Short mmCIF file of C-alpha atoms in Angstrom, two decimals:
data_model
loop_
_atom_site.label_atom_id
_atom_site.label_comp_id
_atom_site.label_asym_id
_atom_site.label_seq_id
_atom_site.Cartn_x
_atom_site.Cartn_y
_atom_site.Cartn_z
CA MET A 259 -16.08 -26.51 5.52
CA GLY A 260 -12.85 -26.53 7.50
CA SER A 261 -11.66 -23.21 5.99
CA TYR A 262 -15.00 -21.59 6.85
CA LEU A 263 -14.74 -22.82 10.45
CA ILE A 264 -11.16 -21.55 10.80
CA GLY A 265 -12.05 -18.16 9.27
CA TYR A 266 -15.08 -17.54 11.47
CA THR A 267 -13.18 -18.77 14.55
CA ILE A 268 -10.34 -16.29 13.95
CA ILE A 269 -12.76 -13.40 13.43
CA GLY A 270 -14.69 -14.40 16.55
CA LEU A 271 -11.52 -14.53 18.65
CA ILE A 272 -10.50 -11.06 17.45
CA ILE A 273 -13.90 -9.64 18.40
CA VAL A 274 -13.76 -11.34 21.83
CA PHE A 275 -10.23 -9.98 22.40
CA VAL A 276 -11.26 -6.40 21.55
CA VAL A 277 -14.41 -6.51 23.71
CA PHE A 278 -12.53 -8.10 26.61
CA SER A 279 -9.77 -5.47 26.41
CA VAL A 280 -12.27 -2.62 26.43
CA LEU A 281 -14.13 -4.07 29.42
CA VAL A 282 -10.88 -4.57 31.36
CA ARG A 283 -9.76 -1.05 30.47
CA ARG A 284 -13.02 0.42 31.78
CA GLY A 285 -12.82 -1.61 34.99
CA VAL A 286 -15.92 -3.69 34.27
CA MET A 287 -13.87 -6.89 34.55
CA PHE A 288 -10.70 -7.75 36.52
CA ALA A 289 -10.59 -4.30 38.07
CA ASN A 290 -8.47 -5.62 40.96
CA THR A 291 -6.22 -7.98 39.00
CA PRO A 292 -2.99 -6.15 38.15
CA SER A 293 -1.53 -8.99 36.06
CA VAL A 294 -4.53 -8.99 33.68
CA ARG A 295 -4.79 -5.20 33.53
CA ARG A 296 -1.08 -4.92 32.79
CA VAL A 297 -1.71 -6.71 29.48
CA PHE A 298 -5.29 -5.95 28.43
CA ALA A 299 -5.50 -2.40 29.80
CA HIS A 300 -2.12 -1.30 28.50
CA PRO A 301 -2.34 2.26 27.09
CA LEU A 302 -0.49 1.35 23.88
CA LEU A 303 -2.93 -1.48 23.18
CA HIS A 304 -5.95 0.79 23.44
CA TYR A 305 -4.20 3.54 21.51
CA SER A 306 -3.71 0.94 18.75
CA LEU A 307 -7.36 -0.13 18.93
CA ARG A 308 -8.53 3.49 18.55
CA ARG A 309 -6.27 3.96 15.56
CA LEU A 310 -7.54 0.68 14.11
CA ALA A 311 -11.15 1.85 14.47
CA SER A 312 -10.43 5.12 12.66
CA SER A 313 -8.58 3.17 9.94
CA LEU A 314 -11.58 0.90 9.41
CA ILE A 315 -13.80 3.95 8.93
CA SER A 316 -11.39 5.22 6.28
CA LEU A 317 -11.43 1.83 4.55
CA VAL A 318 -15.24 1.76 4.52
CA LEU A 319 -15.30 5.19 2.86
CA VAL A 320 -12.80 4.02 0.23
CA ILE A 321 -14.94 0.97 -0.56
CA ILE A 322 -18.09 3.08 -0.94
CA VAL A 323 -16.35 5.59 -3.20
CA THR A 324 -14.84 2.79 -5.31
CA PHE A 325 -18.24 1.14 -5.69
CA PHE A 326 -19.94 4.26 -7.01
CA LEU A 327 -17.04 5.44 -9.18
CA ILE A 328 -16.83 2.15 -11.06
CA ARG A 329 -20.58 2.06 -11.66
CA LEU A 330 -20.66 5.68 -12.79
CA ALA A 331 -17.59 5.30 -15.01
CA SER A 332 -19.19 2.62 -17.16
CA PRO A 333 -22.76 1.31 -16.75
CA ALA A 334 -23.21 -2.47 -16.83
CA ASP A 335 -24.84 -2.71 -20.29
CA GLU A 336 -22.17 -0.52 -21.90
CA THR A 337 -19.38 -2.57 -20.31
CA CYS A 338 -20.98 -5.81 -21.52
CA THR A 339 -20.99 -4.45 -25.05
CA MET A 340 -17.32 -3.47 -24.89
CA LEU A 341 -16.30 -6.78 -23.32
CA PHE A 342 -18.31 -9.38 -25.20
CA ARG A 343 -20.07 -8.02 -28.30
CA THR A 344 -18.58 -9.30 -31.58
CA PRO A 345 -20.08 -9.17 -35.10
CA ARG A 346 -20.69 -12.92 -35.39
CA MET A 347 -21.84 -13.56 -31.84
CA SER A 348 -25.42 -14.73 -31.44
CA GLU A 349 -27.74 -12.83 -29.16
CA ASP A 350 -28.20 -15.84 -26.89
CA VAL A 351 -24.45 -16.23 -26.34
CA TYR A 352 -24.05 -12.49 -25.76
CA ASN A 353 -26.87 -12.43 -23.21
CA LEU A 354 -25.40 -15.46 -21.46
CA LEU A 355 -21.97 -13.86 -21.19
CA CYS A 356 -23.42 -10.54 -20.09
CA ASP A 357 -25.66 -12.10 -17.45
CA ASN A 358 -22.79 -14.20 -16.14
CA TRP A 359 -20.59 -11.09 -15.92
CA LYS A 360 -23.30 -9.05 -14.14
CA ALA A 361 -23.84 -11.83 -11.60
CA SER A 362 -20.09 -12.07 -10.97
CA MET A 363 -19.76 -8.29 -10.56
CA GLY A 364 -22.84 -7.97 -8.34
CA PHE A 365 -24.82 -5.83 -10.82
CA GLU A 366 -28.15 -7.34 -9.81
CA GLY A 367 -30.83 -5.85 -7.57
CA SER A 368 -31.09 -2.36 -6.12
CA THR A 369 -28.09 -0.09 -5.57
CA ILE A 370 -28.21 -0.68 -1.81
CA TYR A 371 -28.29 -4.42 -2.38
CA GLN A 372 -25.35 -4.21 -4.80
CA LEU A 373 -23.38 -2.16 -2.26
CA GLY A 374 -24.09 -4.78 0.40
CA VAL A 375 -22.84 -7.55 -1.92
CA PHE A 376 -19.75 -5.48 -2.70
CA PHE A 377 -18.99 -5.13 1.02
CA TYR A 378 -19.65 -8.81 1.69
CA LYS A 379 -17.12 -9.84 -0.97
CA ILE A 380 -14.42 -7.76 0.69
CA LEU A 381 -15.17 -8.81 4.28
CA PRO A 382 -12.56 -11.31 5.59
CA LEU A 383 -14.95 -14.25 5.50
CA PRO A 384 -14.44 -17.50 3.56
CA LYS A 385 -16.27 -17.45 0.21
CA LEU A 386 -16.57 -19.90 -2.66
CA LEU A 387 -15.69 -18.45 -6.08
CA CYS A 388 -16.12 -20.50 -9.26
CA ILE A 389 -14.89 -20.23 -12.86
CA SER A 390 -17.16 -21.27 -15.68
CA SER A 391 -16.62 -21.98 -19.38
CA VAL A 392 -19.08 -20.98 -22.10
CA ASP A 393 -20.21 -23.21 -24.96
CA THR A 394 -20.94 -20.77 -27.78
CA THR A 395 -22.79 -23.38 -29.87
CA THR A 396 -25.39 -24.28 -27.24
CA ALA A 397 -25.33 -20.97 -25.32
CA THR A 398 -24.67 -22.72 -22.01
CA TYR A 399 -21.91 -22.50 -19.45
CA THR A 400 -20.53 -25.05 -17.02
CA ILE A 401 -18.52 -24.60 -13.83
CA THR A 402 -14.93 -25.72 -14.35
CA SER A 403 -13.29 -24.99 -10.99
CA CYS A 404 -14.08 -23.54 -7.59
CA ARG A 405 -11.86 -22.19 -4.82
CA THR A 406 -12.40 -20.70 -1.38
CA PHE A 407 -11.11 -17.19 -0.75
CA ILE A 408 -11.08 -14.96 2.32
CA PHE A 409 -11.46 -11.92 0.07
CA ASP A 410 -13.53 -12.25 -3.09
CA PHE A 411 -11.99 -9.86 -5.63
CA GLY A 412 -13.81 -11.48 -8.52
CA ARG A 413 -12.62 -12.76 -11.86
CA ILE A 414 -10.49 -11.53 -14.76
CA TRP A 415 -12.52 -10.97 -17.92
CA ASN A 416 -10.47 -9.23 -20.56
CA ILE A 417 -6.73 -9.27 -19.82
CA THR A 418 -4.52 -10.39 -22.70
CA GLY A 419 -2.30 -13.32 -21.84
CA PHE A 420 -4.32 -14.34 -18.78
CA THR A 421 -6.86 -17.14 -18.41
CA TYR A 422 -10.30 -15.92 -19.42
CA GLY A 423 -12.48 -15.76 -16.33
CA GLY A 424 -9.49 -16.50 -14.05
CA TYR A 425 -9.27 -15.35 -10.46
CA VAL A 426 -8.19 -11.76 -9.83
CA ILE A 427 -6.07 -12.83 -6.86
CA ASP A 428 -4.05 -15.13 -9.15
CA TYR A 429 -3.31 -12.14 -11.38
CA ILE A 430 -2.53 -9.64 -8.64
CA GLY A 431 -0.34 -11.90 -6.48
CA PRO A 432 2.58 -12.29 -8.93
CA LYS A 433 2.32 -8.59 -9.89
CA MET A 434 2.70 -7.54 -6.27
CA GLY A 435 5.67 -9.89 -5.96
CA ILE A 436 7.47 -8.21 -8.86
CA SER A 437 6.72 -4.74 -7.52
CA PHE A 438 7.90 -5.74 -4.04
CA GLU A 439 11.17 -7.26 -5.25
CA ILE A 440 12.15 -4.02 -6.95
CA GLY A 441 10.51 -1.71 -4.43
CA ILE A 442 12.04 -3.18 -1.27
CA ILE A 443 15.57 -2.99 -2.71
CA ALA A 444 14.90 0.64 -3.64
CA VAL A 445 13.57 1.38 -0.14
CA VAL A 446 16.66 -0.08 1.53
CA LEU A 447 18.93 1.84 -0.82
CA GLU A 448 17.12 5.17 -0.43
CA MET A 449 17.32 4.88 3.38
CA ALA A 450 20.98 3.87 3.21
CA ILE A 451 21.65 7.01 1.17
CA GLY A 452 19.05 9.38 2.63
CA TYR A 453 19.90 9.17 6.34
CA PRO A 454 23.67 9.76 6.01
CA PHE A 455 22.84 12.42 3.41
CA GLY A 456 20.64 14.33 5.90
CA ILE A 457 23.07 13.81 8.80
CA LEU A 458 25.99 15.25 6.84
CA MET A 459 23.91 18.21 5.67
CA ALA A 460 22.98 19.00 9.28
CA LYS A 461 26.50 18.45 10.55
CA TYR A 462 27.99 20.82 7.97
CA GLN A 463 25.15 23.32 7.95
CA ASN A 464 25.63 26.09 5.37
CA GLY A 465 28.78 24.39 4.16
CA THR A 466 29.53 23.20 0.63
CA PHE A 467 27.96 19.76 1.11
CA ASP A 468 24.82 21.30 2.64
CA LYS A 469 24.45 23.73 -0.27
CA ILE A 470 24.87 20.98 -2.85
CA GLY A 471 22.39 18.78 -0.96
CA LYS A 472 19.78 21.56 -0.77
CA ALA A 473 20.21 22.25 -4.48
CA TYR A 474 19.58 18.56 -5.23
CA ILE A 475 16.50 18.44 -3.00
CA ILE A 476 15.07 21.58 -4.63
CA SER A 477 15.70 20.15 -8.10
CA VAL A 478 13.82 16.95 -7.20
CA ASP A 479 10.86 18.97 -5.93
CA ALA A 480 10.92 21.45 -8.83
CA ILE A 481 11.16 19.01 -11.75
CA PRO A 482 7.88 17.15 -12.55
CA GLY A 483 8.14 13.53 -11.51
CA ILE A 484 7.68 12.03 -14.97
CA ALA A 485 10.35 14.33 -16.45
CA TYR A 486 12.70 13.53 -13.58
CA TYR A 487 12.28 9.79 -14.23
CA TYR A 488 13.14 10.19 -17.90
CA ILE A 489 16.24 12.22 -16.98
CA TRP A 490 17.47 9.33 -14.84
CA MET A 491 16.54 6.90 -17.61
CA ALA A 492 18.74 8.85 -20.01
CA LEU A 493 21.64 8.85 -17.55
CA LEU A 494 21.38 5.22 -16.50
CA CYS A 495 20.35 3.56 -19.75
CA TYR A 496 22.08 5.64 -22.42
CA CYS A 497 25.14 6.87 -20.54
CA PHE A 498 25.82 3.75 -18.43
CA LYS A 499 24.29 1.31 -20.95
CA LEU A 500 21.90 -0.35 -18.52
CA PRO A 501 18.89 -2.23 -20.05
CA THR A 502 15.86 -0.09 -20.83
CA VAL A 503 13.32 -2.93 -20.43
CA TYR A 504 12.72 -5.14 -17.40
CA GLU A 505 13.70 -8.80 -17.76
CA GLU A 506 12.83 -11.41 -15.18
CA GLY A 507 16.01 -12.88 -13.72
CA ASN A 508 18.26 -10.13 -15.11
CA PHE A 509 19.17 -7.94 -12.14
CA LEU A 510 20.86 -5.35 -14.37
CA SER A 511 17.47 -4.64 -15.95
CA TRP A 512 16.07 -3.91 -12.49
CA LEU A 513 18.74 -1.32 -11.66
CA PRO A 514 17.36 1.67 -13.62
CA ALA A 515 14.02 1.53 -11.77
CA ILE A 516 15.67 0.78 -8.41
CA LEU A 517 18.20 3.60 -8.68
CA THR A 518 15.61 6.10 -9.93
CA MET A 519 13.33 5.30 -6.98
CA ALA A 520 16.23 5.40 -4.51
CA PHE A 521 17.71 8.68 -5.73
CA THR A 522 14.25 10.27 -5.71
CA GLY A 523 13.28 9.01 -2.25
CA CYS A 524 16.60 9.83 -0.59
CA ALA A 525 16.04 13.55 -1.25
CA GLY A 526 12.90 13.61 0.90
CA ILE A 527 14.53 11.54 3.66
CA GLY A 528 17.61 13.75 3.66
CA MET A 529 15.52 16.91 3.88
CA TRP A 530 13.56 15.71 6.92
CA VAL A 531 16.61 14.26 8.71
CA ARG A 532 18.41 17.58 8.25
CA ARG A 533 15.39 19.55 9.47
CA TYR A 534 14.81 17.44 12.58
CA MET A 535 18.49 17.40 13.48
CA LEU A 536 18.81 21.18 13.20
CA ASP A 537 15.76 21.52 15.46
CA GLN A 538 17.45 19.29 18.02
CA PHE A 539 20.72 21.23 17.83
CA ASN A 540 18.87 24.23 19.27
CA ALA A 541 17.19 22.26 22.06
CA ASP A 542 17.96 22.96 25.72
CA TYR A 543 19.35 19.50 26.40
CA VAL A 544 22.00 20.03 23.68
CA LYS A 545 23.03 23.35 25.23
CA PHE A 546 23.26 21.60 28.59
CA ALA A 547 25.40 18.82 27.07
CA ARG A 548 27.76 21.39 25.57
CA SER A 549 28.03 23.17 28.91
CA LYS A 550 29.12 19.85 30.46
CA GLY A 551 31.96 19.66 27.96
CA LEU A 552 30.68 16.81 25.76
CA SER A 553 32.25 16.68 22.32
CA GLU A 554 30.23 17.71 19.26
CA ARG A 555 30.64 14.21 17.83
CA ARG A 556 29.14 12.62 20.95
CA ILE A 557 26.30 15.16 21.02
CA LEU A 558 25.57 14.51 17.35
CA TRP A 559 25.55 10.71 17.39
CA ILE A 560 24.35 9.92 20.91
CA HIS A 561 21.84 12.67 21.62
CA VAL A 562 20.76 14.63 18.55
CA LEU A 563 20.48 11.78 16.05
CA ARG A 564 18.58 9.50 18.43
CA ASN A 565 15.92 12.16 19.04
CA ALA A 566 15.80 13.37 15.45
CA ILE A 567 15.14 9.86 14.11
CA VAL A 568 12.02 9.34 16.26
CA PRO A 569 9.63 11.31 14.00
CA LEU A 570 10.94 9.40 10.98
CA VAL A 571 10.31 5.97 12.48
CA ARG A 572 6.72 6.14 11.26
CA THR A 573 7.97 6.14 7.65
CA PHE A 574 9.45 2.63 7.90
CA PRO A 575 6.15 0.66 7.68
CA THR A 576 4.89 3.03 4.99
CA ALA A 577 8.00 2.55 2.88
CA VAL A 578 8.09 -1.24 3.25
CA LEU A 579 4.40 -1.83 2.59
CA GLY A 580 4.38 0.81 -0.14
CA ALA A 581 6.88 -1.35 -2.03
CA LEU A 582 4.05 -3.85 -2.59
CA LEU A 583 2.11 -1.31 -4.66
CA GLY A 584 4.79 -0.50 -7.20
CA THR A 585 5.15 2.80 -9.03
CA TYR A 586 2.87 3.46 -11.97
CA TYR A 587 5.19 5.74 -13.98
CA LEU A 588 8.37 3.76 -13.45
CA GLU A 589 6.73 0.42 -14.20
CA ASN A 590 5.39 1.80 -17.47
CA ILE A 591 8.68 3.48 -18.41
CA TYR A 592 10.71 0.29 -17.90
CA ALA A 593 7.91 -2.16 -18.88
CA ILE A 594 7.87 -3.76 -15.43
CA PRO A 595 4.82 -6.08 -15.15
CA GLY A 596 4.04 -5.04 -11.59
CA LEU A 597 0.95 -3.87 -9.78
CA GLY A 598 1.43 -0.21 -10.73
CA GLN A 599 1.32 -1.03 -14.44
CA SER A 600 -1.81 -3.14 -13.92
CA ILE A 601 -3.87 -0.02 -13.16
CA MET A 602 -3.75 1.16 -16.77
CA VAL A 603 -4.12 -2.42 -18.03
CA SER A 604 -7.38 -2.83 -16.11
CA ILE A 605 -8.73 0.53 -17.35
CA ASN A 606 -7.88 -0.16 -21.00
CA SER A 607 -9.43 -3.63 -20.72
CA TYR A 608 -12.61 -2.43 -18.96
CA ASP A 609 -11.85 -5.00 -16.27
CA TRP A 610 -13.56 -3.29 -13.34
CA SER A 611 -13.18 -6.20 -10.95
CA LEU A 612 -9.40 -5.99 -11.33
CA LEU A 613 -9.42 -2.19 -11.02
CA SER A 614 -11.57 -2.23 -7.88
CA ALA A 615 -9.32 -4.91 -6.36
CA ILE A 616 -6.20 -2.81 -7.01
CA ILE A 617 -7.83 0.30 -5.54
CA ILE A 618 -9.03 -1.48 -2.41
CA ILE A 619 -5.76 -3.36 -1.87
CA SER A 620 -3.81 -0.11 -2.32
CA ALA A 621 -6.07 1.67 0.16
CA LEU A 622 -5.82 -1.21 2.65
CA ILE A 623 -2.01 -1.33 2.45
CA THR A 624 -1.78 2.46 2.80
CA ILE A 625 -4.11 2.53 5.80
CA VAL A 626 -2.29 -0.36 7.49
CA ALA A 627 1.06 1.35 6.83
CA TYR A 628 -0.07 4.60 8.46
CA LEU A 629 -1.63 2.66 11.33
CA LEU A 630 1.61 0.79 11.97
CA GLY A 631 3.49 4.07 11.67
CA ASP A 632 1.32 5.63 14.37
CA ILE A 633 1.74 2.62 16.65
CA VAL A 634 5.51 2.39 16.17
CA THR A 635 5.89 6.13 16.78
CA ALA A 636 3.79 5.91 19.94
CA ALA A 637 5.84 2.96 21.15
CA VAL A 638 9.24 4.63 20.73
CA ASP A 639 8.39 8.27 21.49
CA PRO A 640 7.73 8.91 25.19
CA ARG A 641 6.24 12.31 24.36
CA ILE A 642 3.18 10.68 22.77
CA SER A 643 0.09 10.88 24.98
CA PHE A 644 -2.23 7.91 25.02
CA THR A 645 -5.12 9.77 26.57
CA LYS A 646 -5.86 12.11 23.67
CA ASP A 647 -5.98 11.62 19.92
#
């Protein structure tokens, strides 16, 4: 009961905050109170709220599409057959398992009702989710454990090596942790390489380093991603003798995936840093700085770089949060048991609750990352207007 009260209280406070901010912004309340308006009518706050509203619309569309795709991909009766039907299983036990699965998945009632249940499970409201065990001799099932969740992503039904009927969140959590450990190191490394890479290319435009850098960037774009990953695998694992398979606790086995991600990502960062810096080199304020006699080094590091980095600030939240999702190809190549690999596992196992959870979590993280990117960019770039989208 306490978790329900806390959950509803937090949601209520958020709604009150948004409504109060809008009313203050429009002058309905505290129109003549500068101290209140300075906080609740701040342009950046309302810019963020507008972006949040558009992000919620995108999330709703993702949820609707996910709902219909999963139901069209495999109807309930066919999925029951693939999940539970065995030659020696009695009809009563099969029907019990199938009915239990349909109830858990929300396959009961009209399509509109099912969609409403699907939305309710994902809404950030406390919900009680229970696991039950089946007695195949008496064709009955009993509830073994119950837990309260803010998001109800359902139960695991057919994943090898995982508790039958276990909670999806218990499966996804550790997977995201593994993906994040590898991904965040790769993100830091690709930025540490990519930004100096782009700066040096811009500084020595049309020089030897710039030509080599452009050739590398073109090669990354031209070679299909999966082929590019295997090229790096050959170099790192067979030339430098690094492990080919991920091992928990063995950092050397993480390096092939980390380095492949970093060397791939740094090409894109370097390209955009170079492009933005060259644009700034031709700006009027740079010409003015040169006319005042400022050195090229000072112009580069104090003026050009600071302005060129602003458009790339939005990529920081995307890169950090994207590390939670893992990389499907790399995780399969190096047998990393992360979230990216779980996509194919859920499809092969016909575990639609796990697949829908991965899709929705991925969409939510992506939307939040872009939202934070917009807000951070608006906060640091004075050229952003808060009055127009």
